[in-house]
Amino acid sequence: MKEDSKVLGLLLVIAVVCVGVIAAVAYMHPFVAPEERIDWNLTLISSEGDEKVLTFDEIKAIPSHEGYGGFFTTGGIVNGPFKCKGVPLKDLCELVGGIDASNTVWVSASDGYLMAFGYDQVNGNFRTFDPTTFKEVPHEDLTLILTYEQDGAPLSDYDGRPLRIVIVSGRDDYITEGHNWVKWVDEIEVRTPASTNTS
Amino acid sequence: MIKIKYIIVMALIAAVVLSTACIAPKQEKTEVKVIYAGSLIIPFEEMEEAFESAHPDVDVLLEGHGSIQAIRHITEIHEEYDVLAVADDSLVPDMMYPEYADWYVRFATNQMVIAYTNKSAYADEINESNWYNILARPEVTFGFSNPMFDACGYRTLMVVPLAELYYENATIFDELIGRNFDPAIPMIKENGVYTVVAPEVFEPHGDKIAVRGGSVQLLALLEYGGIDYAFEYKSVAQQHDLRYVELPSEIDLRSPDYSETYNKAKVTLGFQRFTSVGVERIGRPIFYGITVPKNAPNPELGQEFVNFVLSEEGQSVLLRANQPRIPPEADNVNALPEDLRTVVTQEIKERPGEE
């Protein structure tokens, strides 16, 4: 009987020591998931048809803009608001010669979706809506950005990983129309009405 | 010692019981995912409730989108749904056959109206024969949804040219729409066909016209007096207790009897928003289509939901929601699931767009 309790006691001590060692190791060397490398190219096309290709890392190296934004779908489903970080679309256009009032900017995605933005929209001219009543409400300055980070983390595939067009401002109490929030962006083209470039 | 052993045994039993409780799957409901056109929101919300009452072990998940976008979720974004219902039945064969579907059932229709409220300017004067004069008055404002994003939007751009034909007045399109954009939107009249060419960025100038992405925004605008009138589906106007002007059948896109007339109106959109769908939309009678996609995770339940929509109870739901119904007709009746063949006996004689 005595032998049994000795063995049991020893096992208990060993178990406690093991748990302690594991806890100490975990504390000293916390597990940090390595940042996943994102292999994605964005093609910028000027109104003259010149192309410039940026990698995901190159896009992240451009000075960023942060703000809040949310959107609603045709069916009235509200998403967000999210805190988004990315590069203003206008700044990306500057990399291929910029835009003027005669241009439109076509943003294409890998799933075959395309949205055309006018000059005013590239400069943040959008309507904003109350997320409950969908009544139009006034807003602060809006910025159209190509985001790569939502609520402090890279975009999920569902949210358009790795690059998505979003509309942000300094406030989180209004939303914009969802068709502008292009997911999986892989090409941005500056066009003039006479442009015959095809994407 | 016996006490210690007793404690250990009891602890082990407790651990096994606890872990079993954690691992054992909960009795979860089976999900039926339904993706559908935004104009069906109200009837389908009621449909969800009625279907779930009849199937307590099922949870219907609804997701509303524009019709093309709804199909794209299946064909291009590769998400899985058990039921798809769209406001333009021709999209199903065009975008889904043969990989994602090989049949659909036409189950409902609609018609274009001009919705308004008691606060709208000239609310007591507007009628079927003067609506285009009222809308053209400088102090009157009206809205419609963006043809790039909403079928109701490009259907508005068909109704107005058809009005020119019907009322024999060649200025209606320009007065109501064309001149309110900068540059003006052209309408090309060629071989009896009226083609409206929409610009890339569909933004009117001035305050006369309001263009919004979809019905949701437009209805809010109308209800709080931001505009006097809105081009809408009749079902949507009724569901929101709005007043409305019914338009002649020759222009409201409701009747197959006027298919040939409707074909005379065409819209060319400003850019190809989806790789899978071109930029041309041709006037046709409005029909809603429903199907079970081939990659549905629960096809049997999907079929049961379609069956429910077509059943007497489902039809009562549509009726209560003011969604105009039609006797169901199937495209490719031979491919219909067995249990639907008893409900749908008619075949669509002429698929939309076919000569």
Coordinates of C-alpha atoms in Angstrom, one line a residue, chain B residues 21-208:
Chain B
A21 CA -19.6 16.3 -24.0
C22 CA -17.1 18.7 -25.7
I23 CA -16.4 16.4 -28.7
A24 CA -19.9 15.1 -29.3
P25 CA -21.6 17.1 -32.1
K26 CA -24.5 19.2 -31.1
Q27 CA -27.9 18.6 -32.7
E28 CA -27.5 21.4 -35.1
K29 CA -30.0 22.4 -37.7
T30 CA -29.3 21.7 -41.4
E31 CA -28.7 25.0 -43.2
V32 CA -30.4 25.7 -46.5
K33 CA -28.6 28.6 -48.2
V34 CA -30.8 30.7 -50.5
I35 CA -29.4 33.5 -52.7
Y36 CA -31.9 35.7 -54.4
A37 CA -32.7 39.0 -56.2
G38 CA -33.1 42.0 -53.9
S39 CA -36.7 42.7 -55.1
L40 CA -37.7 39.4 -53.5
I41 CA -36.6 40.4 -50.0
I42 CA -40.0 40.7 -48.5
P43 CA -41.7 37.5 -49.9
F44 CA -38.6 35.4 -49.3
E45 CA -38.3 36.6 -45.7
E46 CA -41.8 35.3 -45.2
M47 CA -41.0 32.2 -47.2
E48 CA -38.1 31.5 -44.8
E49 CA -40.4 31.7 -41.8
A50 CA -43.0 29.5 -43.3
F51 CA -40.5 26.9 -44.5
E52 CA -38.8 26.7 -41.2
S53 CA -42.1 26.2 -39.4
A54 CA -42.8 23.3 -41.7
H55 CA -39.2 22.0 -41.2
P56 CA -38.1 22.6 -37.6
D57 CA -34.8 20.9 -38.2
V58 CA -33.9 23.3 -41.0
D59 CA -32.4 26.8 -40.8
V60 CA -32.9 28.9 -44.0
L61 CA -30.1 31.4 -44.6
L62 CA -31.1 34.2 -47.0
E63 CA -28.8 36.4 -48.9
G64 CA -30.1 39.2 -51.2
H65 CA -28.1 40.6 -54.1
G66 CA -28.6 42.0 -57.6
S67 CA -29.5 39.1 -59.9
I68 CA -26.2 39.0 -61.8
Q69 CA -24.2 39.3 -58.6
A70 CA -26.3 36.5 -57.1
I71 CA -25.3 34.2 -59.9
R72 CA -21.7 35.3 -59.8
H73 CA -21.4 34.2 -56.2
I74 CA -22.0 30.7 -57.5
T75 CA -20.2 30.7 -60.9
E76 CA -17.3 33.0 -60.3
I77 CA -16.7 33.3 -56.6
H78 CA -17.5 29.6 -56.3
E79 CA -19.6 29.8 -53.2
E80 CA -22.2 27.1 -52.6
Y81 CA -26.0 27.8 -52.3
D82 CA -28.9 25.4 -52.3
V83 CA -31.4 27.7 -54.1
L84 CA -31.0 30.6 -56.5
A85 CA -33.8 33.0 -57.4
V86 CA -33.3 35.9 -59.9
A87 CA -35.4 38.7 -61.3
D88 CA -34.3 38.0 -64.9
D89 CA -34.8 34.4 -65.8
S90 CA -32.7 34.6 -68.9
L91 CA -29.6 35.0 -66.8
V92 CA -29.8 31.4 -65.6
P93 CA -29.2 29.7 -69.0
D94 CA -26.9 32.5 -70.1
M95 CA -24.6 32.4 -67.0
M96 CA -25.1 29.0 -65.4
Y97 CA -25.8 26.4 -68.1
P98 CA -24.5 23.7 -68.4
E99 CA -21.9 23.7 -65.6
Y100 CA -23.9 25.1 -62.7
A101 CA -27.5 24.4 -63.7
D102 CA -29.5 22.7 -66.4
W103 CA -33.0 23.7 -65.5
Y104 CA -34.9 26.5 -63.9
V105 CA -38.5 27.3 -63.1
R106 CA -40.2 30.6 -64.1
F107 CA -42.4 31.4 -61.0
A108 CA -43.2 35.1 -60.8
T109 CA -43.3 38.3 -62.8
N110 CA -43.4 42.0 -62.2
Q111 CA -44.1 45.3 -63.9
M112 CA -42.5 48.7 -63.9
V113 CA -44.5 51.5 -62.2
I114 CA -43.8 55.0 -61.1
A115 CA -43.9 55.1 -57.3
Y116 CA -44.7 58.2 -55.3
T117 CA -46.0 59.4 -51.9
N118 CA -48.7 61.8 -50.8
K119 CA -45.9 64.4 -50.4
S120 CA -44.8 64.2 -54.1
A121 CA -45.4 67.2 -56.2
Y122 CA -48.6 66.8 -58.3
A123 CA -49.4 63.6 -56.5
D124 CA -53.1 64.1 -57.2
E125 CA -52.6 65.0 -60.8
I126 CA -50.3 62.2 -62.2
N127 CA -51.8 59.4 -64.1
E128 CA -51.1 56.9 -66.9
S129 CA -51.4 59.4 -69.7
N130 CA -49.6 62.4 -68.2
W131 CA -46.8 61.0 -66.1
Y132 CA -44.0 61.9 -68.5
N133 CA -45.3 65.5 -68.6
I134 CA -45.4 65.7 -64.8
L135 CA -41.9 64.2 -64.5
A136 CA -40.5 66.7 -67.1
R137 CA -41.7 69.7 -65.1
P138 CA -38.7 71.6 -63.9
E139 CA -39.7 71.6 -60.2
V140 CA -40.3 67.8 -60.1
T141 CA -37.6 65.4 -59.1
F142 CA -37.4 61.7 -59.7
G143 CA -35.0 58.8 -59.4
F144 CA -34.2 55.3 -60.6
S145 CA -31.5 52.8 -59.8
N146 CA -28.2 52.7 -61.6
P147 CA -28.5 50.5 -64.7
M148 CA -25.0 49.2 -64.1
F149 CA -26.0 47.6 -60.8
D150 CA -29.7 46.9 -60.9
A151 CA -32.0 45.3 -63.4
C152 CA -34.7 47.8 -62.4
G153 CA -32.3 50.5 -63.5
Y154 CA -31.7 49.3 -67.0
R155 CA -35.4 48.4 -67.3
T156 CA -36.2 52.1 -66.6
L157 CA -34.0 53.0 -69.6
M158 CA -36.2 50.7 -71.6
V159 CA -39.5 52.0 -70.3
V160 CA -38.8 55.6 -71.3
P161 CA -37.9 54.9 -75.0
L162 CA -40.9 52.6 -75.2
A163 CA -43.0 55.5 -73.9
E164 CA -41.8 57.5 -76.9
L165 CA -43.2 54.8 -79.2
Y166 CA -46.4 54.4 -77.3
Y167 CA -47.3 58.1 -76.8
E168 CA -45.8 59.0 -80.2
N169 CA -43.7 61.7 -78.6
A170 CA -40.1 61.8 -79.7
T171 CA -38.9 64.1 -76.9
I172 CA -39.7 62.0 -73.8
F173 CA -36.3 60.4 -73.5
D174 CA -34.4 63.5 -73.9
E175 CA -36.6 65.6 -71.6
L176 CA -36.6 63.0 -68.8
I177 CA -33.2 61.5 -69.0
G178 CA -30.9 62.4 -71.9
R179 CA -30.4 66.1 -71.2
N180 CA -30.0 65.6 -67.4
F181 CA -26.6 64.1 -67.9
D182 CA -23.4 65.9 -69.0
P183 CA -22.7 64.9 -71.8
A184 CA -26.3 64.1 -72.7
I185 CA -27.1 60.4 -72.9
P186 CA -27.7 59.5 -76.5
M187 CA -30.5 57.3 -77.7
I188 CA -29.9 55.9 -81.1
K189 CA -32.9 55.1 -83.3
E190 CA -32.1 52.5 -85.9
N191 CA -34.2 50.0 -87.8
G192 CA -37.0 50.5 -85.3
V193 CA -34.8 49.8 -82.3
Y194 CA -34.1 52.4 -79.6
T195 CA -30.7 52.0 -78.1
V196 CA -29.8 53.9 -75.0
V197 CA -26.0 54.2 -74.5
A198 CA -25.2 54.6 -70.8
P199 CA -22.0 56.4 -69.9
E200 CA -19.2 54.8 -67.9
V201 CA -19.9 56.9 -64.8
F202 CA -23.7 57.1 -64.6
E203 CA -24.0 60.3 -62.7
P204 CA -26.7 63.0 -63.6
H205 CA -25.9 66.6 -63.3
G206 CA -28.2 68.9 -61.4
D207 CA -30.9 67.9 -58.9
K208 CA -33.6 66.8 -61.3

